[in-house]
């Protein structure tokens, strides 16, 4: 089987189990190189949103600005691939980005008289489809009188650039007791549902192989 046949015949992917976070597929008759390529792409080759830059307006917490920005970057964000472009592929071609490739999130903890933990539900997004996957992710603990006020800018990226853009926590390929049959298990970070990761992964592997084939043809000419 070459990849074009696999790409056109998704019946070769049999769903064994799935829920909102994890999916397990049985791959029948799929060559190991294609199965492993799909595994790798599902882990870090499917684009998802993550905070990329942070403007610190005020930070009187004990956490340094760099630590605060790092924590914000690692908060998984729900992602809508149908509405947004990767910056390198966006028509704006702007360093500052546009509404089609960048989303702003803001957080202002305000003043408090008690010690409290700032959670991800306090991040307000300008687009309702790009929000933290959970309201209960801790960001920083504030003592009385301390405050943080920030503006964050999130964009699509891939885990090959930084782990914060990984689309999956787990992408694992295991052998079965049958010849030419393997199990692919993918656990989402929550940014995308597992089915989206698989389908986008298949498209991405096909795209990369197409580019490689074109390069080889150009060298051969």
mmCIF file of C-alpha atoms in Angstrom:
data_model
loop_
_atom_site.group_PDB
_atom_site.id
_atom_site.type_symbol
_atom_site.label_atom_id
_atom_site.label_comp_id
_atom_site.label_asym_id
_atom_site.label_seq_id
_atom_site.Cartn_x
_atom_site.Cartn_y
_atom_site.Cartn_z
ATOM 1 C CA UNK A 1 0.000 0.000 0.000
ATOM 2 C CA UNK A 2 1.328 3.450 -0.841
ATOM 3 C CA UNK A 3 0.257 6.475 1.181
ATOM 4 C CA UNK A 4 -2.197 7.756 -1.419
ATOM 5 C CA UNK A 5 -4.174 4.521 -1.109
ATOM 6 C CA UNK A 6 -4.088 4.782 2.685
ATOM 7 C CA UNK A 7 -5.114 8.452 2.553
ATOM 8 C CA UNK A 8 -8.095 7.718 0.285
ATOM 9 C CA UNK A 9 -9.175 4.573 2.148
ATOM 10 C CA UNK A 10 -9.659 5.613 5.767
ATOM 11 C CA UNK A 11 -11.547 2.363 6.326
ATOM 12 C CA UNK A 12 -8.093 0.957 7.106
ATOM 13 C CA UNK A 13 -8.431 2.843 10.400
ATOM 14 C CA UNK A 14 -10.690 0.931 12.782
ATOM 15 C CA UNK A 15 -11.704 2.738 15.966
ATOM 16 C CA UNK A 16 -11.280 0.462 18.983
ATOM 17 C CA UNK A 17 -12.162 2.968 21.683
ATOM 18 C CA UNK A 18 -12.579 6.702 22.076
ATOM 19 C CA UNK A 19 -13.704 9.387 24.479
ATOM 20 C CA UNK A 20 -13.236 13.145 24.733
ATOM 21 C CA UNK A 21 -9.521 12.818 25.502
ATOM 22 C CA UNK A 22 -8.223 9.584 23.982
ATOM 23 C CA UNK A 23 -8.698 7.463 20.881
ATOM 24 C CA UNK A 24 -7.287 4.046 19.961
ATOM 25 C CA UNK A 25 -7.191 2.916 16.328
ATOM 26 C CA UNK A 26 -6.357 -0.400 14.723
ATOM 27 C CA UNK A 27 -4.180 0.013 11.624
ATOM 28 C CA UNK A 28 -4.525 -2.920 9.240
ATOM 29 C CA UNK A 29 -2.148 -3.398 6.347
ATOM 30 C CA UNK A 30 -0.508 -0.015 6.882
ATOM 31 C CA UNK A 31 3.283 -0.105 6.341
ATOM 32 C CA UNK A 32 5.283 0.650 9.464
ATOM 33 C CA UNK A 33 6.838 3.803 7.980
ATOM 34 C CA UNK A 34 3.407 5.367 7.388
ATOM 35 C CA UNK A 35 2.051 4.272 10.758
ATOM 36 C CA UNK A 36 5.068 5.709 12.584
ATOM 37 C CA UNK A 37 4.954 8.930 10.553
ATOM 38 C CA UNK A 38 1.301 9.345 11.557
ATOM 39 C CA UNK A 39 2.184 8.684 15.208
ATOM 40 C CA UNK A 40 4.863 11.374 15.210
ATOM 41 C CA UNK A 41 2.707 13.946 13.434
ATOM 42 C CA UNK A 42 -0.205 13.349 15.824
ATOM 43 C CA UNK A 43 2.143 14.143 18.711
ATOM 44 C CA UNK A 44 3.756 17.357 17.501
ATOM 45 C CA UNK A 45 2.879 18.042 13.866
ATOM 46 C CA UNK A 46 -0.744 19.184 14.100
ATOM 47 C CA UNK A 47 -1.035 22.945 14.814
ATOM 48 C CA UNK A 48 -2.755 24.138 17.999
ATOM 49 C CA UNK A 49 -3.019 27.467 19.816
ATOM 50 C CA UNK A 50 -0.719 28.501 22.664
ATOM 51 C CA UNK A 51 0.286 31.819 24.207
ATOM 52 C CA UNK A 52 3.374 33.023 22.359
ATOM 53 C CA UNK A 53 4.025 36.533 23.694
ATOM 54 C CA UNK A 54 3.077 38.175 26.981
ATOM 55 C CA UNK A 55 3.042 41.878 27.832
ATOM 56 C CA UNK A 56 3.426 42.314 31.595
ATOM 57 C CA UNK A 57 1.650 45.511 32.584
ATOM 58 C CA UNK A 58 1.913 44.859 36.328
ATOM 59 C CA UNK A 59 3.379 41.986 38.323
ATOM 60 C CA UNK A 60 3.888 42.406 42.042
ATOM 61 C CA UNK A 61 3.686 38.655 42.744
ATOM 62 C CA UNK A 62 6.716 36.638 43.909
ATOM 63 C CA UNK A 63 6.862 34.941 40.474
ATOM 64 C CA UNK A 64 9.297 36.677 38.058
ATOM 65 C CA UNK A 65 7.940 37.979 34.749
ATOM 66 C CA UNK A 66 9.691 35.158 32.863
ATOM 67 C CA UNK A 67 8.140 32.505 35.102
ATOM 68 C CA UNK A 68 4.697 34.030 34.720
ATOM 69 C CA UNK A 69 5.017 34.130 30.915
ATOM 70 C CA UNK A 70 6.236 30.516 30.895
ATOM 71 C CA UNK A 71 3.243 29.310 32.902
ATOM 72 C CA UNK A 72 0.821 31.141 30.614
ATOM 73 C CA UNK A 73 2.444 29.578 27.563
ATOM 74 C CA UNK A 74 1.914 26.075 28.935
ATOM 75 C CA UNK A 75 -1.853 26.481 29.448
ATOM 76 C CA UNK A 76 -3.524 24.355 26.709
ATOM 77 C CA UNK A 77 -5.979 26.397 24.655
ATOM 78 C CA UNK A 78 -9.016 25.114 22.782
ATOM 79 C CA UNK A 79 -8.281 25.395 19.062
ATOM 80 C CA UNK A 80 -10.441 25.990 15.981
ATOM 81 C CA UNK A 81 -8.408 25.020 12.922
ATOM 82 C CA UNK A 82 -11.208 25.956 10.514
ATOM 83 C CA UNK A 83 -11.122 29.658 11.402
ATOM 84 C CA UNK A 84 -7.477 30.529 11.937
ATOM 85 C CA UNK A 85 -4.256 30.374 9.929
ATOM 86 C CA UNK A 86 -0.719 29.659 10.974
ATOM 87 C CA UNK A 87 1.157 33.012 10.885
ATOM 88 C CA UNK A 88 3.480 31.828 8.103
ATOM 89 C CA UNK A 89 0.466 30.947 5.952
ATOM 90 C CA UNK A 90 -1.707 33.970 6.767
ATOM 91 C CA UNK A 91 -2.426 36.518 4.049
ATOM 92 C CA UNK A 92 -1.525 39.394 6.376
ATOM 93 C CA UNK A 93 2.172 38.361 6.424
ATOM 94 C CA UNK A 94 2.593 40.730 9.356
ATOM 95 C CA UNK A 95 4.913 40.375 12.330
ATOM 96 C CA UNK A 96 2.138 41.672 14.571
ATOM 97 C CA UNK A 97 -0.443 39.291 13.106
ATOM 98 C CA UNK A 98 -4.137 39.845 12.455
ATOM 99 C CA UNK A 99 -7.507 38.536 13.605
ATOM 100 C CA UNK A 100 -7.062 35.508 11.328
ATOM 101 C CA UNK A 101 -3.824 34.321 12.929
ATOM 102 C CA UNK A 102 -3.570 35.825 16.423
ATOM 103 C CA UNK A 103 -5.871 36.038 19.460
ATOM 104 C CA UNK A 104 -5.451 38.297 22.492
ATOM 105 C CA UNK A 105 -6.215 37.148 26.041
ATOM 106 C CA UNK A 106 -6.111 39.483 29.023
ATOM 107 C CA UNK A 107 -5.960 38.959 32.776
ATOM 108 C CA UNK A 108 -6.305 41.500 35.572
ATOM 109 C CA UNK A 109 -6.355 39.927 39.017
ATOM 110 C CA UNK A 110 -7.314 43.168 40.725
ATOM 111 C CA UNK A 111 -6.396 43.897 44.319
ATOM 112 C CA UNK A 112 -7.154 41.416 47.094
ATOM 113 C CA UNK A 113 -7.016 41.505 50.888
ATOM 114 C CA UNK A 114 -6.484 37.746 51.165
ATOM 115 C CA UNK A 115 -4.033 35.192 49.800
ATOM 116 C CA UNK A 116 -5.523 33.540 46.730
ATOM 117 C CA UNK A 117 -4.612 31.551 43.633
ATOM 118 C CA UNK A 118 -5.187 33.083 40.206
ATOM 119 C CA UNK A 119 -6.739 30.443 37.940
ATOM 120 C CA UNK A 120 -7.101 30.106 34.180
ATOM 121 C CA UNK A 121 -10.782 31.086 34.318
ATOM 122 C CA UNK A 122 -9.594 34.663 34.855
ATOM 123 C CA UNK A 123 -8.085 34.768 31.369
ATOM 124 C CA UNK A 124 -10.497 36.626 29.107
ATOM 125 C CA UNK A 125 -10.199 35.893 25.376
ATOM 126 C CA UNK A 126 -11.267 38.188 22.550
ATOM 127 C CA UNK A 127 -12.498 35.058 20.727
ATOM 128 C CA UNK A 128 -14.796 32.620 22.515
ATOM 129 C CA UNK A 129 -13.425 29.648 20.559
ATOM 130 C CA UNK A 130 -9.858 30.153 21.854
ATOM 131 C CA UNK A 131 -9.972 29.683 25.626
ATOM 132 C CA UNK A 132 -8.167 27.565 28.260
ATOM 133 C CA UNK A 133 -9.275 23.923 28.208
ATOM 134 C CA UNK A 134 -10.000 24.137 31.942
ATOM 135 C CA UNK A 135 -11.042 26.893 34.333
ATOM 136 C CA UNK A 136 -9.005 25.407 37.186
ATOM 137 C CA UNK A 137 -5.398 25.618 35.977
ATOM 138 C CA UNK A 138 -3.354 27.538 38.606
ATOM 139 C CA UNK A 139 -1.247 30.419 37.307
ATOM 140 C CA UNK A 140 0.158 32.170 40.379
ATOM 141 C CA UNK A 141 -0.574 32.619 44.083
ATOM 142 C CA UNK A 142 -1.023 36.193 45.251
ATOM 143 C CA UNK A 143 -0.542 37.518 48.769
ATOM 144 C CA UNK A 144 -2.616 40.444 50.060
ATOM 145 C CA UNK A 145 -1.801 43.602 48.119
ATOM 146 C CA UNK A 146 -0.210 41.757 45.184
ATOM 147 C CA UNK A 147 -1.585 41.963 41.640
ATOM 148 C CA UNK A 148 -0.930 40.829 38.083
ATOM 149 C CA UNK A 149 -2.168 42.540 34.936
ATOM 150 C CA UNK A 150 -1.173 41.096 31.577
ATOM 151 C CA UNK A 151 -1.983 40.935 27.871
ATOM 152 C CA UNK A 152 -1.252 37.651 26.088
ATOM 153 C CA UNK A 153 -1.134 36.896 22.377
ATOM 154 C CA UNK A 154 -1.771 33.339 21.238
ATOM 155 C CA UNK A 155 -1.084 31.841 17.817
ATOM 156 C CA UNK A 156 -1.058 28.500 16.054
ATOM 157 C CA UNK A 157 2.175 26.554 16.239
ATOM 158 C CA UNK A 158 3.531 23.013 16.181
ATOM 159 C CA UNK A 159 5.242 20.939 18.831
ATOM 160 C CA UNK A 160 8.321 20.613 16.645
ATOM 161 C CA UNK A 161 8.912 24.290 17.471
ATOM 162 C CA UNK A 162 8.104 24.085 21.205
ATOM 163 C CA UNK A 163 6.380 21.490 23.394
ATOM 164 C CA UNK A 164 3.651 23.985 24.347
ATOM 165 C CA UNK A 165 2.265 23.452 20.830
ATOM 166 C CA UNK A 166 2.057 19.661 21.144
ATOM 167 C CA UNK A 167 -1.416 18.538 20.095
ATOM 168 C CA UNK A 168 -1.162 15.297 22.085
ATOM 169 C CA UNK A 169 0.193 14.211 25.452
ATOM 170 C CA UNK A 170 0.590 10.642 24.225
ATOM 171 C CA UNK A 171 0.935 9.228 20.710
ATOM 172 C CA UNK A 172 1.899 5.575 20.899
ATOM 173 C CA UNK A 173 2.150 2.742 18.374
ATOM 174 C CA UNK A 174 1.995 -0.864 19.633
ATOM 175 C CA UNK A 175 2.165 -4.199 17.845
ATOM 176 C CA UNK A 176 -0.611 -6.801 18.050
ATOM 177 C CA UNK A 177 -0.313 -10.590 17.777
ATOM 178 C CA UNK A 178 -1.360 -10.390 14.115
ATOM 179 C CA UNK A 179 0.911 -9.673 11.174
ATOM 180 C CA UNK A 180 0.766 -6.190 9.668
ATOM 181 C CA UNK A 181 -1.564 -4.888 12.380
ATOM 182 C CA UNK A 182 -0.839 -2.180 14.940
ATOM 183 C CA UNK A 183 -2.666 -0.053 17.514
ATOM 184 C CA UNK A 184 -2.271 3.730 17.465
ATOM 185 C CA UNK A 185 -3.265 5.434 20.722
ATOM 186 C CA UNK A 186 -3.519 9.225 20.846
ATOM 187 C CA UNK A 187 -4.335 11.249 23.969
ATOM 188 C CA UNK A 188 -5.190 14.892 23.311
ATOM 189 C CA UNK A 189 -3.999 17.820 25.401
ATOM 190 C CA UNK A 190 -7.577 19.098 25.123
ATOM 191 C CA UNK A 191 -6.825 21.686 22.451
ATOM 192 C CA UNK A 192 -8.421 19.451 19.798
ATOM 193 C CA UNK A 193 -10.578 16.368 20.097
ATOM 194 C CA UNK A 194 -8.747 13.101 19.310
ATOM 195 C CA UNK A 195 -10.581 12.548 16.012
ATOM 196 C CA UNK A 196 -9.447 15.958 14.765
ATOM 197 C CA UNK A 197 -5.850 15.109 15.606
ATOM 198 C CA UNK A 198 -6.003 11.862 13.636
ATOM 199 C CA UNK A 199 -7.665 13.397 10.567
ATOM 200 C CA UNK A 200 -5.366 16.419 10.585
ATOM 201 C CA UNK A 201 -2.422 14.072 11.082
ATOM 202 C CA UNK A 202 -3.342 12.025 8.006
ATOM 203 C CA UNK A 203 -3.624 15.225 5.949
ATOM 204 C CA UNK A 204 -0.303 16.502 7.245
ATOM 205 C CA UNK A 205 1.593 13.290 6.485
ATOM 206 C CA UNK A 206 0.144 13.301 2.972
ATOM 207 C CA UNK A 207 1.168 16.936 2.503
ATOM 208 C CA UNK A 208 4.729 16.303 3.696
ATOM 209 C CA UNK A 209 5.141 13.278 1.436
ATOM 210 C CA UNK A 210 3.829 15.299 -1.491
ATOM 211 C CA UNK A 211 6.395 18.030 -0.834
ATOM 212 C CA UNK A 212 9.163 15.441 -0.545
ATOM 213 C CA UNK A 213 8.126 13.828 -3.839
ATOM 214 C CA UNK A 214 8.155 17.222 -5.574
ATOM 215 C CA UNK A 215 11.649 17.928 -4.217
ATOM 216 C CA UNK A 216 12.950 14.593 -5.477
ATOM 217 C CA UNK A 217 11.410 15.212 -8.905
ATOM 218 C CA UNK A 218 13.086 18.631 -9.113
ATOM 219 C CA UNK A 219 16.463 17.135 -8.226
ATOM 220 C CA UNK A 220 16.014 14.401 -10.846
ATOM 221 C CA UNK A 221 15.217 16.859 -13.648
#
